[in-house]
GROMACS .gro file of C-alpha atoms in nm:
model
  350
    1MET     CA    1   1.837  -1.641   3.566
    2GLY     CA    2   1.551  -1.405   3.632
    3GLN     CA    3   1.482  -1.073   3.463
    4ILE     CA    4   1.763  -0.960   3.236
    5SER     CA    5   1.793  -0.622   3.069
    6ARG     CA    6   2.045  -0.456   2.844
    7LYS     CA    7   2.177  -0.285   3.153
    8PRO     CA    8   2.462  -0.466   3.326
    9LEU     CA    9   2.335  -0.778   3.502
   10LYS     CA   10   2.276  -0.763   3.873
   11ASP     CA   11   2.478  -0.979   4.112
   12LYS     CA   12   2.183  -1.215   4.174
   13GLU     CA   13   2.132  -1.267   3.803
   14LEU     CA   14   2.501  -1.338   3.749
   15ALA     CA   15   2.509  -1.585   4.039
   16SER     CA   16   2.210  -1.771   3.900
   17PHE     CA   17   2.359  -1.783   3.550
   18CYS     CA   18   2.698  -1.907   3.679
   19GLU     CA   19   2.541  -2.168   3.902
   20GLN     CA   20   2.333  -2.315   3.619
   21MET     CA   21   2.627  -2.310   3.374
   22ALA     CA   22   2.855  -2.476   3.635
   23MET     CA   23   2.604  -2.759   3.690
   24MET     CA   24   2.568  -2.824   3.318
   25LEU     CA   25   2.942  -2.811   3.244
   26THR     CA   26   3.013  -3.046   3.536
   27ALA     CA   27   2.753  -3.285   3.392
   28GLY     CA   28   2.947  -3.292   3.061
   29ILE     CA   29   2.716  -3.059   2.871
   30SER     CA   30   2.907  -2.819   2.639
   31SER     CA   31   2.885  -2.443   2.688
   32LEU     CA   32   2.698  -2.417   2.356
   33GLU     CA   33   2.435  -2.665   2.467
   34GLY     CA   34   2.419  -2.498   2.807
   35ILE     CA   35   2.346  -2.153   2.658
   36SER     CA   36   2.082  -2.318   2.439
   37ILE     CA   37   1.913  -2.485   2.735
   38LEU     CA   38   1.912  -2.163   2.935
   39LYS     CA   39   1.778  -1.971   2.638
   40GLU     CA   40   1.487  -2.210   2.596
   41SER     CA   41   1.401  -2.210   2.961
   42LEU     CA   42   1.380  -1.829   2.997
   43ALA     CA   43   1.033  -1.670   2.988
   44ASP     CA   44   1.176  -1.317   2.959
   45ALA     CA   45   1.201  -1.202   2.598
   46GLU     CA   46   1.499  -0.974   2.653
   47GLY     CA   47   1.684  -1.247   2.837
   48ARG     CA   48   1.627  -1.488   2.551
   49ALA     CA   49   1.750  -1.223   2.303
   50ILE     CA   50   2.074  -1.179   2.500
   51LEU     CA   51   2.137  -1.550   2.518
   52GLU     CA   52   2.040  -1.591   2.155
   53GLU     CA   53   2.304  -1.340   2.063
   54ALA     CA   54   2.561  -1.522   2.274
   55TYR     CA   55   2.455  -1.856   2.127
   56GLU     CA   56   2.494  -1.740   1.766
   57GLU     CA   57   2.838  -1.590   1.835
   58LEU     CA   58   2.952  -1.900   2.024
   59GLU     CA   59   2.827  -2.125   1.742
   60MET     CA   60   3.027  -1.929   1.484
   61THR     CA   61   3.349  -1.876   1.679
   62GLY     CA   62   3.351  -2.148   1.947
   63ASN     CA   63   3.474  -1.881   2.191
   64LEU     CA   64   3.249  -1.841   2.498
   65HIS     CA   65   3.442  -1.538   2.629
   66GLY     CA   66   3.394  -1.351   2.307
   67ALA     CA   67   3.029  -1.446   2.286
   68LEU     CA   68   2.962  -1.310   2.635
   69VAL     CA   69   3.157  -0.991   2.560
   70LYS     CA   70   2.936  -0.927   2.258
   71THR     CA   71   2.619  -0.914   2.468
   72GLY     CA   72   2.752  -0.616   2.662
   73VAL     CA   73   2.576  -0.715   2.987
   74PHE     CA   74   2.846  -0.899   3.177
   75PRO     CA   75   3.095  -0.717   3.406
   76GLN     CA   76   3.469  -0.708   3.326
   77TYR     CA   77   3.572  -0.926   3.619
   78PHE     CA   78   3.332  -1.194   3.510
   79LEU     CA   79   3.460  -1.178   3.152
   80ASN     CA   80   3.828  -1.186   3.251
   81LEU     CA   81   3.781  -1.488   3.477
   82THR     CA   82   3.574  -1.662   3.206
   83GLU     CA   83   3.863  -1.609   2.964
   84ILE     CA   84   4.106  -1.765   3.210
   85GLY     CA   85   3.872  -2.062   3.266
   86GLU     CA   86   3.825  -2.115   2.895
   87ARG     CA   87   4.198  -2.105   2.817
   88ALA     CA   88   4.275  -2.325   3.113
   89GLY     CA   89   3.999  -2.575   3.047
   90ARG     CA   90   3.841  -2.507   3.389
   91LEU     CA   91   3.516  -2.336   3.294
   92ASP     CA   92   3.315  -2.550   3.538
   93GLU     CA   93   3.532  -2.448   3.829
   94VAL     CA   94   3.536  -2.084   3.720
   95PHE     CA   95   3.155  -2.069   3.705
   96SER     CA   96   3.123  -2.238   4.044
   97SER     CA   97   3.366  -1.985   4.189
   98LEU     CA   98   3.182  -1.697   4.025
   99ALA     CA   99   2.847  -1.821   4.153
  100VAL     CA  100   2.981  -1.812   4.509
  101TYR     CA  101   3.144  -1.472   4.448
  102TYR     CA  102   2.832  -1.305   4.316
  103ASP     CA  103   2.608  -1.465   4.576
  104ARG     CA  104   2.837  -1.315   4.836
  105GLN     CA  105   2.836  -0.976   4.659
  106ASP     CA  106   2.455  -0.981   4.643
  107ALA     CA  107   2.424  -1.063   5.013
  108LEU     CA  108   2.677  -0.794   5.097
  109SER     CA  109   2.501  -0.535   4.886
  110LYS     CA  110   2.171  -0.608   5.055
  111SER     CA  111   2.323  -0.588   5.399
  112ILE     CA  112   2.490  -0.254   5.320
  113LYS     CA  113   2.165  -0.110   5.177
  114SER     CA  114   1.973  -0.230   5.484
  115ALA     CA  115   2.233  -0.086   5.721
  116VAL     CA  116   2.258   0.247   5.539
  117THR     CA  117   1.886   0.305   5.479
  118TYR     CA  118   1.798   0.374   5.842
  119PRO     CA  119   2.073   0.631   5.914
  120CYS     CA  120   1.999   0.801   5.583
  121ILE     CA  121   1.632   0.838   5.680
  122MET     CA  122   1.738   0.969   6.020
  123ILE     CA  123   1.974   1.218   5.865
  124GLY     CA  124   1.705   1.341   5.629
  125MET     CA  125   1.458   1.387   5.917
  126MET     CA  126   1.712   1.558   6.141
  127LEU     CA  127   1.823   1.788   5.864
  128ALA     CA  128   1.458   1.883   5.812
  129VAL     CA  129   1.421   1.950   6.186
  130ILE     CA  130   1.741   2.159   6.191
  131LEU     CA  131   1.625   2.367   5.892
  132VAL     CA  132   1.285   2.431   6.055
  133LEU     CA  133   1.458   2.529   6.379
  134VAL     CA  134   1.704   2.762   6.212
  135ILE     CA  135   1.475   2.919   5.951
  136ARG     CA  136   1.139   2.929   6.134
  137VAL     CA  137   1.182   2.881   6.508
  138MET     CA  138   1.492   3.094   6.572
  139PRO     CA  139   1.332   3.417   6.438
  140ILE     CA  140   1.040   3.366   6.680
  141PHE     CA  141   1.282   3.343   6.973
  142SER     CA  142   1.457   3.649   6.838
  143ARG     CA  143   1.132   3.851   6.855
  144VAL     CA  144   1.065   3.715   7.208
  145TYR     CA  145   1.402   3.842   7.318
  146GLU     CA  146   1.334   4.182   7.167
  147GLN     CA  147   1.008   4.205   7.354
  148LEU     CA  148   1.191   4.120   7.674
  149GLY     CA  149   1.436   4.408   7.610
  150THR     CA  150   1.734   4.196   7.510
  151GLU     CA  151   1.874   4.021   7.206
  152MET     CA  152   2.041   3.697   7.104
  153SER     CA  153   2.415   3.678   7.134
  154GLY     CA  154   2.699   3.439   7.086
  155VAL     CA  155   2.613   3.098   6.942
  156SER     CA  156   2.240   3.170   6.913
  157ARG     CA  157   2.304   3.491   6.719
  158SER     CA  158   2.538   3.304   6.482
  159ILE     CA  159   2.279   3.032   6.426
  160MET     CA  160   2.018   3.298   6.369
  161ASN     CA  161   2.239   3.460   6.103
  162VAL     CA  162   2.282   3.123   5.933
  163GLY     CA  163   1.906   3.075   5.928
  164THR     CA  164   1.858   3.420   5.773
  165TRP     CA  165   2.114   3.342   5.506
  166LEU     CA  166   1.952   3.004   5.431
  167GLY     CA  167   1.614   3.163   5.395
  168ARG     CA  168   1.748   3.436   5.165
  169TYR     CA  169   1.929   3.190   4.934
  170SER     CA  170   1.685   2.898   4.957
  171LEU     CA  171   1.653   2.872   4.577
  172VAL     CA  172   2.027   2.856   4.531
  173ILE     CA  173   2.053   2.591   4.800
  174LEU     CA  174   1.774   2.392   4.635
  175ALA     CA  175   1.956   2.408   4.302
  176LEU     CA  176   2.276   2.287   4.469
  177ALA     CA  177   2.085   2.000   4.630
  178VAL     CA  178   1.952   1.899   4.289
  179VAL     CA  179   2.304   1.910   4.145
  180LEU     CA  180   2.426   1.697   4.434
  181VAL     CA  181   2.155   1.437   4.370
  182ILE     CA  182   2.247   1.427   3.999
  183LEU     CA  183   2.618   1.386   4.093
  184VAL     CA  184   2.537   1.095   4.327
  185LEU     CA  185   2.330   0.925   4.057
  186TYR     CA  186   2.613   0.975   3.810
  187LEU     CA  187   2.871   0.828   4.043
  188THR     CA  188   2.653   0.526   4.132
  189ARG     CA  189   2.464   0.456   3.809
  190THR     CA  190   2.703   0.518   3.521
  191LYS     CA  191   3.014   0.332   3.412
  192ASN     CA  192   3.242   0.640   3.412
  193GLY     CA  193   3.095   0.753   3.739
  194LYS     CA  194   3.159   0.418   3.909
  195GLN     CA  195   3.519   0.429   3.785
  196LYS     CA  196   3.568   0.775   3.938
  197LEU     CA  197   3.400   0.661   4.261
  198THR     CA  198   3.633   0.358   4.274
  199ALA     CA  199   3.935   0.583   4.218
  200MET     CA  200   3.823   0.806   4.506
  201GLY     CA  201   3.762   0.502   4.728
  202ARG     CA  202   4.115   0.380   4.678
  203ARG     CA  203   4.249   0.709   4.818
  204LEU     CA  204   4.027   0.740   5.124
  205PRO     CA  205   4.183   0.600   5.443
  206PHE     CA  206   3.866   0.416   5.558
  207THR     CA  207   3.799   0.249   5.216
  208LYS     CA  208   4.147   0.197   5.082
  209GLY     CA  209   4.193  -0.133   5.265
  210ILE     CA  210   3.867  -0.270   5.122
  211TYR     CA  211   3.974  -0.214   4.764
  212GLU     CA  212   4.321  -0.354   4.833
  213ALA     CA  213   4.178  -0.675   4.988
  214THR     CA  214   3.931  -0.718   4.704
  215ALA     CA  215   4.202  -0.678   4.441
  216LEU     CA  216   4.429  -0.936   4.610
  217SER     CA  217   4.134  -1.178   4.648
  218ARG     CA  218   4.065  -1.164   4.276
  219PHE     CA  219   4.430  -1.203   4.185
  220ALA     CA  220   4.472  -1.503   4.418
  221ASP     CA  221   4.156  -1.659   4.284
  222GLY     CA  222   4.285  -1.627   3.926
  223MET     CA  223   4.623  -1.772   4.018
  224ALA     CA  224   4.454  -2.071   4.180
  225ILE     CA  225   4.257  -2.152   3.865
  226THR     CA  226   4.560  -2.113   3.630
  227LEU     CA  227   4.781  -2.323   3.856
  228LYS     CA  228   4.518  -2.599   3.868
  229SER     CA  229   4.508  -2.604   3.489
  230GLY     CA  230   4.884  -2.663   3.465
  231LEU     CA  231   4.962  -2.326   3.306
  232ASP     CA  232   5.312  -2.193   3.385
  233SER     CA  233   5.352  -1.916   3.642
  234ASP     CA  234   5.424  -1.643   3.382
  235GLU     CA  235   5.102  -1.708   3.193
  236GLY     CA  236   4.917  -1.738   3.525
  237LEU     CA  237   5.047  -1.399   3.638
  238GLU     CA  238   4.958  -1.242   3.305
  239LEU     CA  239   4.598  -1.374   3.304
  240SER     CA  240   4.538  -1.317   3.676
  241GLY     CA  241   4.666  -0.961   3.650
  242LYS     CA  242   4.370  -0.881   3.427
  243LEU     CA  243   4.130  -0.957   3.712
  244THR     CA  244   4.234  -0.645   3.907
  245ASP     CA  245   4.166  -0.285   3.818
  246SER     CA  246   4.423  -0.169   4.078
  247GLN     CA  247   4.709   0.001   3.895
  248SER     CA  248   4.948  -0.041   4.188
  249LEU     CA  249   4.882  -0.417   4.209
  250ARG     CA  250   4.927  -0.457   3.832
  251GLU     CA  251   5.267  -0.288   3.864
  252LYS     CA  252   5.362  -0.529   4.140
  253ILE     CA  253   5.247  -0.826   3.931
  254GLU     CA  254   5.458  -0.703   3.638
  255ALA     CA  255   5.753  -0.674   3.869
  256CYS     CA  256   5.691  -1.029   3.991
  257ARG     CA  257   5.682  -1.154   3.630
  258GLU     CA  258   6.019  -0.990   3.567
  259LYS     CA  259   6.170  -1.154   3.876
  260THR     CA  260   6.044  -1.495   3.782
  261ALA     CA  261   6.172  -1.450   3.428
  262GLU     CA  262   6.516  -1.390   3.582
  263GLY     CA  263   6.495  -1.728   3.757
  264MET     CA  264   6.363  -1.621   4.097
  265GLU     CA  265   6.132  -1.868   4.274
  266LEU     CA  266   5.764  -1.772   4.257
  267GLY     CA  267   5.716  -1.747   4.636
  268VAL     CA  268   6.023  -1.522   4.675
  269ALA     CA  269   5.913  -1.313   4.377
  270PHE     CA  270   5.571  -1.259   4.539
  271LYS     CA  271   5.739  -1.131   4.855
  272GLU     CA  272   6.008  -0.922   4.678
  273ALA     CA  273   5.741  -0.754   4.455
  274GLY     CA  274   5.532  -0.673   4.762
  275ILE     CA  275   5.220  -0.865   4.654
  276PHE     CA  276   5.194  -1.092   4.956
  277SER     CA  277   5.355  -1.054   5.298
  278GLY     CA  278   5.332  -1.191   5.650
  279LEU     CA  279   5.107  -1.492   5.705
  280HIS     CA  280   5.003  -1.511   5.339
  281ALA     CA  281   5.363  -1.513   5.221
  282ARG     CA  282   5.443  -1.801   5.459
  283MET     CA  283   5.131  -1.988   5.343
  284ILE     CA  284   5.243  -1.957   4.980
  285ASN     CA  285   5.593  -2.082   5.064
  286VAL     CA  286   5.445  -2.386   5.237
  287GLY     CA  287   5.216  -2.439   4.937
  288ILE     CA  288   5.515  -2.433   4.696
  289LEU     CA  289   5.716  -2.678   4.910
  290SER     CA  290   5.422  -2.916   4.946
  291GLY     CA  291   5.311  -2.892   4.585
  292SER     CA  292   4.969  -2.759   4.678
  293LEU     CA  293   5.009  -2.395   4.579
  294ASP     CA  294   4.673  -2.394   4.391
  295GLN     CA  295   4.489  -2.493   4.710
  296VAL     CA  296   4.680  -2.238   4.913
  297MET     CA  297   4.592  -1.966   4.662
  298GLU     CA  298   4.225  -2.063   4.695
  299ARG     CA  299   4.256  -2.022   5.069
  300VAL     CA  300   4.435  -1.692   5.038
  301ALA     CA  301   4.161  -1.565   4.804
  302GLU     CA  302   3.895  -1.667   5.054
  303GLN     CA  303   4.077  -1.492   5.339
  304TYR     CA  304   4.117  -1.165   5.145
  305ALA     CA  305   3.751  -1.181   5.038
  306GLN     CA  306   3.650  -1.227   5.402
  307GLU     CA  307   3.875  -0.944   5.507
  308ALA     CA  308   3.707  -0.711   5.254
  309ASP     CA  309   3.361  -0.817   5.376
  310ASP     CA  310   3.462  -0.762   5.739
  311ARG     CA  311   3.601  -0.416   5.662
  312ILE     CA  312   3.283  -0.314   5.486
  313SER     CA  313   3.067  -0.447   5.774
  314ARG     CA  314   3.276  -0.257   6.032
  315THR     CA  315   3.259   0.065   5.830
  316VAL     CA  316   2.880   0.041   5.792
  317SER     CA  317   2.829  -0.054   6.159
  318ARG     CA  318   3.026   0.254   6.273
  319LEU     CA  319   2.844   0.484   6.030
  320GLU     CA  320   2.498   0.465   6.181
  321PRO     CA  321   2.568   0.558   6.545
  322THR     CA  322   2.822   0.822   6.439
  323LEU     CA  323   2.582   1.003   6.208
  324VAL     CA  324   2.293   0.983   6.450
  325ALA     CA  325   2.513   1.114   6.733
  326VAL     CA  326   2.645   1.408   6.525
  327MET     CA  327   2.294   1.510   6.414
  328SER     CA  328   2.157   1.475   6.769
  329ILE     CA  329   2.432   1.697   6.903
  330LEU     CA  330   2.362   1.963   6.639
  331VAL     CA  331   1.989   1.968   6.726
  332GLY     CA  332   2.070   1.979   7.099
  333MET     CA  333   2.313   2.266   7.053
  334ILE     CA  334   2.057   2.473   6.861
  335LEU     CA  335   1.787   2.417   7.122
  336LEU     CA  336   2.019   2.486   7.417
  337SER     CA  337   2.154   2.801   7.251
  338VAL     CA  338   1.812   2.958   7.266
  339MET     CA  339   1.657   2.790   7.566
  340LEU     CA  340   1.931   2.852   7.822
  341PRO     CA  341   1.940   3.236   7.776
  342LEU     CA  342   1.560   3.244   7.784
  343MET     CA  343   1.557   3.042   8.106
  344GLY     CA  344   1.810   3.290   8.255
  345ILE     CA  345   1.589   3.584   8.162
  346MET     CA  346   1.278   3.417   8.305
  347SER     CA  347   1.455   3.329   8.632
  348GLY     CA  348   1.579   3.691   8.658
  349ILE     CA  349   1.225   3.822   8.613
  350GLY     CA  350   1.095   3.581   8.879
   0.00000   0.00000   0.00000
């Protein structure tokens, strides 16, 4: 399982843990024995301490979900799906599904970091170039114009004024930059910050679809597991609803539960509540008629997960050329604003 700390486990660590647990459970080894085997095989002291804590709790209570909750290092989605698997008697399938999910999340995270690193470096370098041009180079051109008996005007004068202002309040700008870095770290490194960042992401037009697709994928995955276990649709909806942190989807799931309680067919209730529509709604209806709704739900979960991945990849692929183009245009405008008037003056002198 690799290096484990008291901080939340990384996607790669979770994938490794789930894969090993799935193999042991499939082989008929109990979850208690599985935790014990993993504990003994770990070289990392902190990792052993975490699994030892889970082992002791599991030995006393017989509840794997509660034992993993007590360690405080597993994410909520992992814990909710584990609870469903334990109640449904499908822990091996749940861990197999989670292993695939966290492997995909790890690969996606690495691809995003790789794609974003280069444009971020470019932005940093271009911002540095722009600051040097505005604060240091523009005043030199201003003195050259004065020696030639003229002065900057229009865009070049405005840029010059901006440079003067930046130089005058450089300490304030530096302090604001430090605050911005702290804010970014808070939003990306802390639990409350991540929640706020997620809430913002759900409102932004270019990220809203990603969060919606992810939420539906998790819900469909949970429904597939509960249906396979033979649980009724109401209990499946209740348990699967815990897998999403989207308030709007939870409200739709609750509306769906109310409709099925009134006797409405599950497929119709999904459509009426606005959970699934279009192709996915038709797939679910076919699944109900053919008695293979659990398999259809698995397919729907895969499609929504792929949709979320595709949306992220498209967003990242558009980010790099857009940012580079914007920064290049800014640098070009600054240079042209001072070079063109100077060229005019020199041609007039000639």
